[in-house]
C-alpha cells in the first residue's frame, strides 16, 4: 500500500490492515488525486503502481472509463455514498468487471476530505451471468421454434399455465398472454369433453407413481376446430416428494394421425380387394364347373320328359329334377354375379323407372308389418346397367331389410337421386375406390330393423356367410358382384338397434334411354336336316347335346377338344351347318379353335358355350363374327332357340 501524507508512519497500522484485505481499496482526495492504494490495487494496476499515488483519476484511467466514473465521483465528493459496476480497462491491459462503492470521508464540520474506493472483482460472476443469459436465449429460441407447445402448469383440473411457449397460438389459437395464468381461457377447458375425464385420471395416476405420462387426445381450438394432440408430461418434485408443478410438451398430430388412418384404410382396402378377388375366382370356378354338371342333368331331364308317354309316373320325378337343376343354376348365377362375371345385358336406363316397375314384386316380398316408402327423384340421368341384374339387387336388399325388421312394425325406404361424389367419399366405399370423382346416380335401401354389429358388417359380403337359419349367404355376395360388374360403388351405414342403409352408386351417363330389348325368336320343333360339330371336354355334355340335337332333326359329330375337332372339320368343312364349341378346353381353348375354324371356312357359324357368363366369355370375340352364345346349363328349349337363330 502506498499512502501520501505529511506525517510518515502515522498510518502504519492502517496500511497493514488495508493490505491484508482481498478487496481493491484506495483513497481519493477532494482534488480527485489518489492518496492511498492497497497491494491488491497495485497488482491490478501493474508496474505503474508506484506512480499512481498523487495522480488524478483522469490521468490514470481511460477517458471513457473516467467519463463513466464522473457522476459517482461527484456524488461522493458531495458527501453521498455511491455504488455502481464498471468494466474498465486497466493500465496493464486487463479487463475486469468491478462492483465499486465510494464512501465519503468528512471532517466534523462537514468538509469532505475525499472518499474511500472499495472494489470487488465480479468478473467470474458476470461471465456466469452472461453464460446463463446465453443459455436462456438458446433455450427460448429452441422452445419458440419447436412445432408444438412447451408448458409448465399447476396440478389442478384447469391446467393453470404458469408458462407456455409461443407455439401455443398455432396449436390453440390463443396467445401466451391469454393462456398463462388462465387470463382469458384455461387449457383444461380446451380438452375435448369426451376425453377430459379419462385424461385427468390417467395424468393423476402417473403423477402419483412419479413416472412420465404420455397421452393422445383431442382439443378444441379457438374456432372450435378439433385437433388430435400428443402430450408428454412429468412432475417436478421437492426434496420431500411434494409435487411443485408439471412440465410438458404438446404437439399437434392431426395430420400424421389422419395419414395413418388413410394408410390403414388403404391397406384394409387392398386386403379387402385381394380377398374379394380370391373369393371371386373361387366362386366363378365353382359356378363354371357346376354349370357343366348341371348341363348334363338338365339336358337329360329335358330329353327324358320328351321321351315319356303322356301320364307316365316318371314325369313328376323328371320335373322335380328339372326344377332342382334350375334352382342350382340360379345359385351358380349368384356366384357368378359375386365374382363379377354374371351375365349382363347392358342398356341405358332410368333407375327410378326400374324401381317403380319392380314395386309390385317388392310389395309381395316384404313383411305385412313393414311399410314401404318410395322417394324417387324425377328426371334422373341415365345409367348403363343390366335391368335384370339390378332387379335382383333391389329384391335382395329389400328382402334383407324385411327380415331385419322381423315381426315388428317397421319402415323400408327406397330412394333415388343424383349426387356429386369426391375422392374421400369414394375411398370409404366398398368395391371400387379407384372410381373417378363426378356425378353418380344413387339407390338407397333403408330399414328400421335390428342393424348390424361391426363384426357382422365386416363379413356380410363373404359368400356363404349368413345370419339366417335357412339362408345360403349368397344374396349380398351377389349384390356386391353386380355392383362391381357395373363399375359402381357401395356404402353401408348401420348401427345395432337403429337399422341399416345400403347406398349404391352408379356412374351417370349422357344420352337417350334405350328401348326395351326384343324378346326371343319363336321356334319350331325340328330344325334339321344338318350336321352340327359339338366340341366339349365333358363327355356327359357331349352326349346330352347329341341326344337333344337328334330330337331336333340334326346330326351330331362329337369332339373332346379343339385339336380333334379341327381334324374332323378339316377333312370336310362343308359338311357342318354349325359348330357348338366350349370356351374352356385343354390343348386348344374355344378362342383358338374358333379362329382356326374361321380360317378353314370363313363363313362357318359358331355358337360358343360356357359355364361363365356371356359378358366374360365374349370379351375376346367382339367383332369376330361369333354366331351366338349359350349359357350353361341350358334346357332343350334354350338350345333350340339359339340354334334356330344361328341357322336362320
XYZ file of C-alpha atoms in Angstrom:
648
model
C 0.000 0.000 0.000
C 1.191 3.459 -0.808
C -0.040 6.372 1.243
C 0.992 10.039 0.738
C 0.782 12.110 3.942
C 2.724 14.779 5.782
C 3.370 12.551 8.787
C 5.302 9.466 7.716
C 4.419 6.318 9.587
C 1.208 7.755 11.050
C -0.863 5.148 9.221
C 1.303 2.056 9.620
C -1.408 0.066 11.300
C -3.932 1.185 8.682
C -1.530 0.164 5.911
C -1.161 -3.356 7.254
C -4.891 -3.730 7.675
C -5.821 -2.494 4.225
C -3.108 -4.545 2.507
C -4.488 -7.728 4.036
C -7.979 -7.259 2.596
C -8.962 -9.085 -0.689
C -10.836 -6.044 -1.986
C -9.374 -3.318 -4.202
C -9.038 -0.359 -1.850
C -7.887 3.179 -2.455
C -8.485 6.712 -1.168
C -9.122 9.670 -3.423
C -8.923 13.239 -2.040
C -11.122 16.171 -2.854
C -8.940 17.074 -5.860
C -9.523 13.609 -7.290
C -5.947 12.504 -6.576
C -5.046 9.022 -5.392
C -3.708 9.255 -1.828
C -3.769 5.535 -0.969
C -3.802 2.222 -2.854
C -3.527 -1.230 -1.287
C -1.420 -4.122 -2.504
C -4.387 -5.725 -4.395
C -4.878 -2.479 -6.273
C -1.153 -2.420 -7.116
C -1.394 -5.933 -8.542
C -4.285 -4.834 -10.754
C -2.546 -1.650 -11.921
C 0.756 -3.395 -12.637
C 4.220 -1.837 -12.991
C 2.828 1.730 -12.832
C 1.547 1.338 -9.265
C 4.479 3.356 -7.796
C 3.448 6.360 -9.871
C -0.251 6.037 -9.006
C -0.237 7.925 -5.685
C -0.514 11.647 -6.331
C -2.061 11.265 -9.796
C -5.537 12.367 -10.719
C -8.247 9.920 -11.741
C -8.348 11.470 -15.206
C -4.613 10.796 -15.600
C -4.818 7.142 -14.607
C -7.993 5.911 -16.304
C -9.048 5.818 -19.924
C -11.274 8.740 -20.993
C -14.323 6.524 -21.479
C -13.833 4.867 -18.088
C -13.308 8.244 -16.403
C -16.479 9.620 -18.010
C -18.428 6.678 -16.629
C -16.931 7.243 -13.135
C -17.572 11.026 -13.042
C -21.230 11.076 -11.882
C -20.412 8.761 -8.982
C -17.246 10.755 -8.070
C -19.262 13.972 -7.891
C -21.847 12.231 -5.737
C -19.151 11.006 -3.323
C -17.424 14.432 -3.140
C -20.835 15.872 -2.300
C -20.877 13.622 0.755
C -23.213 10.924 -0.660
C -22.132 7.276 -0.936
C -22.113 5.879 -4.484
C -22.441 2.311 -5.801
C -22.051 1.088 -9.386
C -20.497 -1.577 -11.606
C -17.893 -0.882 -14.251
C -15.791 -2.755 -16.776
C -12.649 -0.586 -17.117
C -9.507 -1.400 -18.998
C -6.561 -1.400 -16.584
C -3.196 0.204 -17.390
C -1.883 -3.378 -17.560
C -4.359 -4.131 -20.335
C -6.555 -6.419 -18.229
C -10.337 -6.338 -18.497
C -12.266 -6.895 -15.298
C -15.726 -6.242 -14.023
C -15.833 -4.414 -10.673
C -18.527 -3.768 -8.142
C -17.480 -0.329 -6.821
C -18.508 1.633 -3.702
C -17.478 5.217 -2.886
C -17.556 6.006 0.855
C -17.061 9.770 1.643
C -14.625 10.913 4.435
C -15.606 14.178 6.116
C -14.396 16.429 8.940
C -16.546 17.252 11.893
C -17.556 20.486 10.223
C -18.838 18.527 7.209
C -15.982 19.296 4.893
C -15.412 16.377 2.502
C -11.764 15.353 2.508
C -12.248 12.669 -0.154
C -13.653 9.171 -0.416
C -12.584 5.594 0.008
C -12.942 3.317 -3.005
C -13.927 -0.312 -2.298
C -13.855 -2.528 -5.377
C -14.774 -6.216 -5.727
C -13.788 -8.239 -8.800
C -17.038 -9.714 -10.147
C -15.616 -10.834 -13.496
C -16.443 -14.509 -12.917
C -19.947 -13.623 -11.738
C -20.517 -11.534 -14.848
C -19.217 -14.331 -17.048
C -21.546 -16.761 -15.330
C -24.460 -14.351 -15.803
C -23.586 -13.935 -19.480
C -23.354 -17.690 -19.936
C -26.705 -18.101 -18.197
C -28.293 -15.430 -20.380
C -26.849 -17.057 -23.493
C -28.180 -20.429 -22.385
C -31.594 -18.920 -21.696
C -31.625 -17.256 -25.121
C -30.722 -20.537 -26.823
C -33.340 -22.402 -24.808
C -36.031 -19.811 -25.541
C -35.103 -19.816 -29.239
C -35.272 -23.599 -29.326
C -38.593 -23.716 -27.476
C -40.099 -20.985 -29.652
C -39.204 -22.869 -32.834
C -40.489 -26.234 -31.693
C -43.589 -27.399 -33.651
C -45.738 -27.538 -30.555
C -46.287 -26.012 -27.126
C -43.938 -26.394 -24.160
C -45.540 -25.549 -20.846
C -45.336 -25.516 -17.065
C -48.590 -25.756 -15.174
C -50.061 -26.246 -11.743
C -51.636 -29.514 -10.703
C -55.277 -28.516 -10.943
C -58.179 -29.550 -13.221
C -57.973 -26.201 -15.033
C -54.362 -26.892 -16.051
C -53.375 -23.377 -14.911
C -50.376 -22.491 -17.078
C -47.545 -20.577 -15.448
C -45.541 -20.713 -18.680
C -46.336 -21.585 -22.298
C -44.130 -21.265 -25.365
C -45.044 -19.226 -28.430
C -46.232 -22.401 -30.180
C -49.427 -22.193 -28.127
C -51.031 -19.852 -30.674
C -50.537 -22.210 -33.623
C -51.857 -25.089 -31.514
C -54.819 -23.488 -29.727
C -55.412 -20.123 -31.385
C -54.693 -18.344 -28.061
C -51.645 -16.144 -27.347
C -49.279 -16.659 -24.421
C -50.697 -13.717 -22.515
C -54.177 -15.279 -22.822
C -53.223 -18.763 -21.627
C -50.662 -18.019 -18.915
C -52.373 -17.750 -15.565
C -55.705 -18.552 -17.229
C -56.078 -14.855 -18.051
C -58.549 -15.473 -20.893
C -59.003 -19.223 -21.018
C -57.726 -22.259 -19.160
C -56.153 -25.090 -21.097
C -58.369 -27.547 -19.243
C -61.459 -26.134 -20.963
C -59.882 -26.785 -24.377
C -59.682 -30.545 -23.814
C -62.477 -32.355 -25.668
C -65.323 -33.138 -23.213
C -65.241 -36.828 -24.162
C -61.528 -37.045 -23.284
C -61.305 -34.794 -20.218
C -62.324 -37.318 -17.533
C -60.093 -40.217 -18.523
C -57.182 -37.891 -19.327
C -57.243 -36.241 -15.885
C -57.472 -39.628 -14.129
C -54.571 -41.053 -16.128
C -52.386 -37.999 -15.511
C -53.046 -38.155 -11.773
C -52.135 -41.840 -11.691
C -48.821 -41.120 -13.430
C -48.028 -38.210 -11.117
C -48.786 -40.325 -8.050
C -46.448 -43.015 -9.382
C -43.864 -40.311 -10.248
C -43.494 -41.576 -13.835
C -43.811 -39.612 -17.122
C -47.282 -39.526 -18.641
C -47.824 -39.758 -22.399
C -51.280 -39.430 -23.991
C -53.045 -38.765 -27.263
C -56.324 -36.889 -27.026
C -58.408 -34.172 -28.666
C -58.610 -30.447 -28.024
C -60.869 -27.733 -29.458
C -59.097 -24.575 -30.635
C -60.321 -21.013 -30.509
C -62.535 -21.541 -33.588
C -63.935 -24.804 -32.216
C -61.937 -26.963 -34.636
C -60.927 -30.384 -33.364
C -57.230 -31.326 -33.165
C -55.552 -34.537 -32.113
C -52.530 -33.838 -29.884
C -49.762 -35.905 -28.328
C -48.622 -34.855 -24.862
C -45.715 -35.935 -22.692
C -45.559 -34.547 -19.170
C -43.586 -35.103 -15.961
C -43.978 -33.838 -12.441
C -41.407 -31.574 -10.728
C -40.998 -32.612 -7.083
C -39.447 -31.052 -3.988
C -36.894 -32.919 -1.862
C -39.684 -34.113 0.434
C -41.646 -35.514 -2.526
C -44.146 -32.654 -2.755
C -45.355 -32.026 -6.314
C -44.355 -28.488 -7.228
C -45.569 -28.250 -10.827
C -45.837 -30.146 -14.117
C -43.589 -29.651 -17.144
C -44.693 -30.954 -20.504
C -44.818 -30.657 -24.253
C -47.884 -30.863 -26.521
C -47.712 -31.430 -30.278
C -50.446 -31.403 -32.946
C -50.635 -34.861 -34.561
C -53.864 -34.360 -36.522
C -52.161 -34.616 -39.922
C -49.985 -37.600 -39.021
C -52.917 -39.366 -37.379
C -55.065 -38.788 -40.471
C -52.225 -40.009 -42.674
C -52.009 -43.173 -40.581
C -55.764 -43.647 -40.789
C -55.598 -43.172 -44.563
C -52.717 -45.626 -44.780
C -54.545 -48.170 -42.627
C -57.684 -47.671 -44.695
C -55.718 -48.185 -47.908
C -54.161 -51.365 -46.530
C -57.585 -52.559 -45.437
C -58.950 -51.804 -48.891
C -56.099 -53.674 -50.539
C -56.643 -56.710 -48.307
C -60.381 -56.488 -48.905
C -59.846 -56.263 -52.652
C -57.457 -59.213 -52.610
C -59.953 -61.219 -50.581
C -62.788 -60.319 -52.942
C -60.691 -61.210 -55.968
C -59.656 -64.541 -54.455
C -63.196 -65.412 -53.435
C -64.438 -64.204 -56.816
C -62.061 -66.503 -58.666
C -63.106 -69.382 -56.403
C -66.819 -68.659 -56.807
C -66.501 -68.245 -60.579
C -64.587 -71.505 -60.913
C -67.106 -73.409 -58.788
C -70.025 -71.943 -60.749
C -68.393 -72.861 -64.066
C -67.821 -76.475 -63.053
C -71.300 -76.780 -61.551
C -72.839 -75.380 -64.729
C -71.091 -78.072 -66.764
C -72.510 -80.753 -64.470
C -75.963 -79.159 -64.495
C -75.929 -79.015 -68.297
C -75.885 -82.811 -68.380
C -78.577 -83.089 -65.684
C -80.902 -80.504 -67.212
C -80.404 -81.704 -70.793
C -81.068 -85.341 -69.942
C -84.096 -84.406 -67.840
C -85.482 -82.405 -70.779
C -84.907 -85.352 -73.109
C -86.451 -87.749 -70.603
C -89.595 -85.646 -70.387
C -89.860 -85.557 -74.168
C -89.483 -89.348 -74.377
C -92.163 -90.218 -71.813
C -95.660 -91.213 -72.838
C -98.443 -88.973 -71.508
C -99.333 -89.711 -67.862
C -96.088 -91.561 -67.113
C -95.325 -91.896 -63.354
C -91.737 -90.785 -64.065
C -92.881 -87.390 -65.377
C -93.239 -85.948 -61.882
C -89.740 -87.168 -60.930
C -88.168 -85.646 -64.036
C -89.994 -82.377 -63.417
C -88.576 -82.337 -59.890
C -85.096 -82.988 -61.300
C -85.544 -80.152 -63.805
C -86.762 -77.750 -61.106
C -83.875 -78.680 -58.791
C -81.404 -78.183 -61.648
C -82.805 -74.717 -62.363
C -82.529 -73.801 -58.653
C -78.926 -74.985 -58.659
C -78.334 -72.953 -61.829
C -79.728 -69.879 -60.043
C -77.211 -70.398 -57.242
C -74.451 -70.599 -59.847
C -75.692 -67.338 -61.367
C -75.419 -65.685 -57.953
C -71.885 -66.994 -57.528
C -71.033 -65.672 -60.996
C -72.602 -62.358 -60.032
C -70.400 -62.200 -56.918
C -67.312 -62.925 -58.983
C -68.251 -60.044 -61.287
C -68.784 -62.451 -64.170
C -72.559 -62.515 -64.210
C -74.426 -62.283 -67.478
C -75.059 -58.603 -68.277
C -77.280 -57.187 -70.982
C -76.306 -53.548 -70.675
C -78.696 -50.796 -71.704
C -79.104 -47.119 -70.922
C -81.947 -46.963 -68.398
C -83.656 -44.802 -65.753
C -83.048 -46.221 -62.278
C -86.201 -44.608 -60.864
C -88.441 -46.198 -63.520
C -86.809 -49.555 -62.846
C -87.687 -49.270 -59.149
C -91.265 -48.294 -59.999
C -91.581 -51.271 -62.344
C -90.359 -53.576 -59.570
C -92.743 -52.192 -56.922
C -95.309 -54.974 -57.198
C -92.640 -57.652 -56.741
C -91.240 -55.667 -53.805
C -94.622 -55.446 -52.073
C -95.053 -59.205 -52.335
C -91.605 -59.817 -50.865
C -91.780 -57.785 -47.651
C -93.453 -58.465 -44.328
C -97.053 -57.363 -43.903
C -95.926 -55.261 -40.931
C -93.349 -53.344 -42.957
C -94.347 -50.078 -44.624
C -92.727 -49.373 -47.998
C -91.846 -45.753 -48.764
C -90.567 -44.631 -52.154
C -88.683 -41.358 -52.605
C -87.749 -41.383 -56.277
C -86.149 -38.322 -57.806
C -87.622 -37.250 -61.174
C -85.621 -36.910 -64.377
C -82.555 -38.795 -63.262
C -79.651 -39.016 -65.703
C -79.455 -42.500 -67.222
C -77.070 -45.222 -66.144
C -75.656 -48.099 -68.168
C -76.824 -51.275 -66.464
C -78.474 -54.661 -66.798
C -82.109 -54.285 -65.751
C -82.455 -57.915 -64.688
C -79.349 -57.773 -62.534
C -80.467 -54.526 -60.867
C -83.881 -56.044 -60.122
C -82.041 -58.847 -58.367
C -80.046 -56.275 -56.367
C -83.207 -54.412 -55.332
C -85.037 -57.596 -54.372
C -82.100 -58.949 -52.350
C -81.728 -55.701 -50.409
C -85.471 -55.343 -49.794
C -85.809 -58.953 -48.616
C -82.879 -58.456 -46.242
C -84.468 -55.242 -44.952
C -87.772 -57.017 -44.339
C -86.053 -59.842 -42.466
C -84.125 -57.302 -40.361
C -87.438 -55.753 -39.269
C -88.853 -59.209 -38.496
C -92.222 -59.449 -36.760
C -92.143 -55.856 -35.536
C -93.642 -52.904 -37.350
C -91.102 -51.008 -39.379
C -90.322 -48.949 -42.440
C -88.416 -49.816 -45.611
C -87.417 -46.787 -47.662
C -86.213 -46.841 -51.250
C -84.868 -43.576 -52.615
C -83.037 -42.482 -55.739
C -81.211 -39.336 -56.703
C -78.068 -37.896 -58.195
C -75.095 -36.594 -56.239
C -71.567 -35.413 -56.872
C -69.036 -37.690 -55.213
C -65.470 -36.694 -54.320
C -62.361 -38.789 -53.786
C -62.512 -39.007 -49.941
C -66.076 -40.373 -50.112
C -65.191 -42.923 -52.793
C -62.218 -44.068 -50.705
C -64.654 -45.081 -47.960
C -66.879 -47.214 -50.197
C -66.893 -50.956 -50.695
C -65.704 -52.410 -54.031
C -64.041 -49.829 -56.264
C -62.313 -46.853 -54.543
C -60.393 -46.149 -57.783
C -63.555 -44.765 -59.446
C -63.280 -41.171 -60.694
C -64.918 -38.219 -58.996
C -68.091 -36.952 -60.611
C -71.874 -37.310 -60.777
C -73.358 -40.604 -59.600
C -76.928 -41.848 -59.576
C -77.650 -43.446 -56.212
C -80.110 -46.022 -54.921
C -80.671 -46.201 -51.159
C -82.498 -49.023 -49.403
C -83.012 -48.281 -45.697
C -84.765 -50.151 -42.926
C -85.634 -49.518 -39.294
C -84.633 -53.035 -38.284
C -82.093 -54.560 -35.941
C -78.953 -53.189 -37.603
C -75.582 -54.912 -37.580
C -72.600 -55.135 -35.268
C -69.182 -54.112 -36.649
C -68.132 -57.790 -36.644
C -71.134 -58.766 -38.775
C -70.642 -55.837 -41.135
C -67.098 -56.933 -41.984
C -68.395 -60.309 -43.284
C -71.748 -59.578 -44.917
C -70.323 -59.762 -48.466
C -68.467 -63.047 -47.940
C -70.032 -65.896 -49.927
C -71.962 -68.369 -47.761
C -71.835 -66.151 -44.667
C -75.336 -65.699 -43.268
C -77.059 -64.797 -40.003
C -80.249 -66.594 -41.051
C -81.016 -70.152 -40.115
C -82.203 -71.022 -43.622
C -80.008 -68.573 -45.556
C -77.443 -69.562 -48.164
C -75.264 -66.461 -47.744
C -75.228 -65.503 -51.435
C -77.692 -62.579 -51.560
C -75.330 -59.744 -50.559
C -72.402 -61.505 -52.211
C -74.345 -61.345 -55.476
C -75.206 -57.666 -54.849
C -71.524 -56.886 -54.414
C -70.568 -58.740 -57.595
C -73.255 -56.983 -59.636
C -72.136 -53.568 -58.385
C -68.534 -54.416 -59.228
C -69.613 -55.607 -62.668
C -71.348 -52.251 -63.238
C -68.231 -50.293 -62.184
C -70.184 -48.861 -59.280
C -69.637 -48.443 -55.556
C -71.484 -49.346 -52.390
C -71.559 -47.883 -48.886
C -73.199 -49.353 -45.800
C -74.480 -47.342 -42.829
C -75.594 -49.423 -39.862
C -75.796 -49.450 -36.090
C -77.153 -52.169 -33.795
C -80.772 -51.450 -32.954
C -81.019 -48.476 -35.315
C -81.361 -50.016 -38.754
C -79.267 -50.263 -41.891
C -78.895 -48.304 -45.127
C -77.299 -49.633 -48.311
C -76.291 -46.844 -50.700
C -75.445 -47.947 -54.249
C -73.653 -45.591 -56.643
C -73.692 -45.862 -60.446
C -71.794 -43.536 -62.802
C -74.214 -41.174 -64.554
C -74.063 -41.111 -68.357
C -75.484 -38.869 -71.057
C -77.721 -39.666 -73.988
C -81.264 -41.010 -74.515
C -82.679 -44.114 -72.838
C -82.567 -47.391 -74.774
C -85.809 -49.030 -75.950
C -86.905 -52.325 -74.391
C -84.948 -55.356 -75.560
C -86.611 -57.551 -78.211
C -87.962 -60.868 -76.930
C -86.738 -64.321 -78.034
C -87.418 -65.650 -81.516
C -90.215 -68.226 -81.770
C -89.175 -71.786 -82.576
C -90.398 -74.958 -84.178
C -89.764 -78.498 -83.063
C -87.492 -79.621 -85.936
C -84.506 -77.686 -87.272
C -82.891 -80.357 -89.431
C -81.609 -81.734 -91.615
C -77.986 -80.733 -90.989
C -74.842 -81.705 -89.103
C -73.549 -79.949 -86.007
C -69.969 -80.321 -84.718
C -70.099 -80.460 -80.889
C -66.795 -79.642 -79.114
C -66.656 -80.084 -75.326
C -64.194 -81.775 -72.986
C -67.039 -83.126 -70.782
C -68.327 -86.424 -72.198
C -71.674 -86.107 -70.403
C -72.291 -82.723 -72.030
C -71.324 -84.003 -75.493
C -73.646 -86.998 -75.343
C -76.508 -84.977 -73.844
C -76.254 -82.322 -76.568
C -76.095 -85.052 -79.220
C -79.371 -86.541 -77.953
C -81.063 -83.122 -77.965
C -79.823 -82.404 -81.496
C -81.215 -85.682 -82.765
C -84.620 -84.686 -81.348
C -84.360 -81.524 -83.432
C -83.646 -83.499 -86.565
C -79.958 -82.629 -86.593
C -76.983 -84.949 -86.766
C -74.185 -84.544 -84.183
C -70.460 -85.146 -84.621
C -68.602 -85.090 -81.266
C -65.053 -83.953 -80.427
C -63.438 -83.894 -76.934
C -61.114 -80.965 -77.655
C -60.146 -78.399 -80.255
C -57.397 -80.375 -81.925
C -59.599 -83.382 -82.727
C -62.425 -81.078 -83.780
C -60.159 -79.318 -86.286
C -59.094 -82.651 -87.765
C -62.766 -83.591 -88.295
C -63.594 -80.162 -89.699
C -60.523 -80.019 -91.956
C -61.498 -83.361 -93.527
C -64.852 -81.964 -94.789
C -65.522 -78.274 -93.911
C -68.755 -78.049 -95.931
C -70.330 -80.955 -94.058
C -71.121 -78.897 -90.941
C -74.032 -76.463 -90.808
C -72.987 -75.181 -87.400
C -70.382 -75.672 -84.652
C -71.141 -75.770 -80.895
C -67.852 -75.012 -79.103
C -66.996 -74.835 -75.400
C -64.877 -71.922 -74.226
C -62.626 -73.676 -71.716
C -60.879 -76.803 -73.040
C -57.433 -78.433 -72.890
C -54.907 -78.241 -75.741
C -56.821 -75.625 -77.780
C -59.322 -73.385 -76.000
C -62.511 -72.025 -77.542
C -60.936 -68.842 -78.886
C -58.080 -70.647 -80.627
C -60.433 -73.275 -82.057
C -62.831 -70.579 -83.307
C -60.063 -68.659 -85.084
C -58.803 -71.831 -86.818
C -62.340 -72.831 -87.868
C -62.882 -69.387 -89.407
C -59.579 -69.695 -91.239
C -60.568 -73.048 -92.719
C -64.049 -71.845 -93.646
C -64.677 -68.090 -93.146
C -68.464 -68.328 -93.188
C -68.903 -71.124 -90.648
C -71.464 -70.410 -87.903
C -70.011 -70.985 -84.400
C -72.065 -70.903 -81.198
C -69.953 -70.539 -78.061
C -70.885 -72.430 -74.856
C -69.579 -71.594 -71.378
C -70.241 -72.064 -67.704
C -69.003 -68.492 -67.305
C -71.182 -65.520 -68.188
C -71.792 -64.192 -71.676
C -70.014 -60.934 -70.891
C -66.957 -62.744 -69.553
C -66.914 -65.212 -72.440
C -67.466 -62.817 -75.340
C -64.958 -60.141 -74.340
C -62.349 -61.802 -76.645
C -64.777 -62.347 -79.562
C -66.040 -58.814 -80.168
C -66.255 -58.081 -83.893
C -65.011 -61.540 -84.959
C -68.275 -62.950 -86.282
C -69.429 -65.239 -83.461
C -72.943 -66.515 -84.257
C -74.313 -66.676 -80.709
C -73.659 -67.598 -77.104
C -75.198 -70.364 -74.969
C -75.003 -70.065 -71.185
C -74.580 -73.352 -69.340
C -76.666 -75.029 -68.058
C -79.362 -74.857 -70.731
C -82.556 -76.723 -71.451
C -83.720 -78.301 -74.696
C -85.831 -75.229 -75.463
C -82.948 -72.817 -74.866
C -80.663 -74.802 -77.163
C -83.310 -74.971 -79.880
C -83.882 -71.187 -79.783
C -80.181 -70.400 -80.097
C -79.648 -72.874 -82.939
C -82.723 -71.696 -84.791
C -81.478 -68.105 -84.683
C -77.980 -69.140 -85.768
C -79.166 -71.380 -88.611
C -81.583 -68.730 -89.834
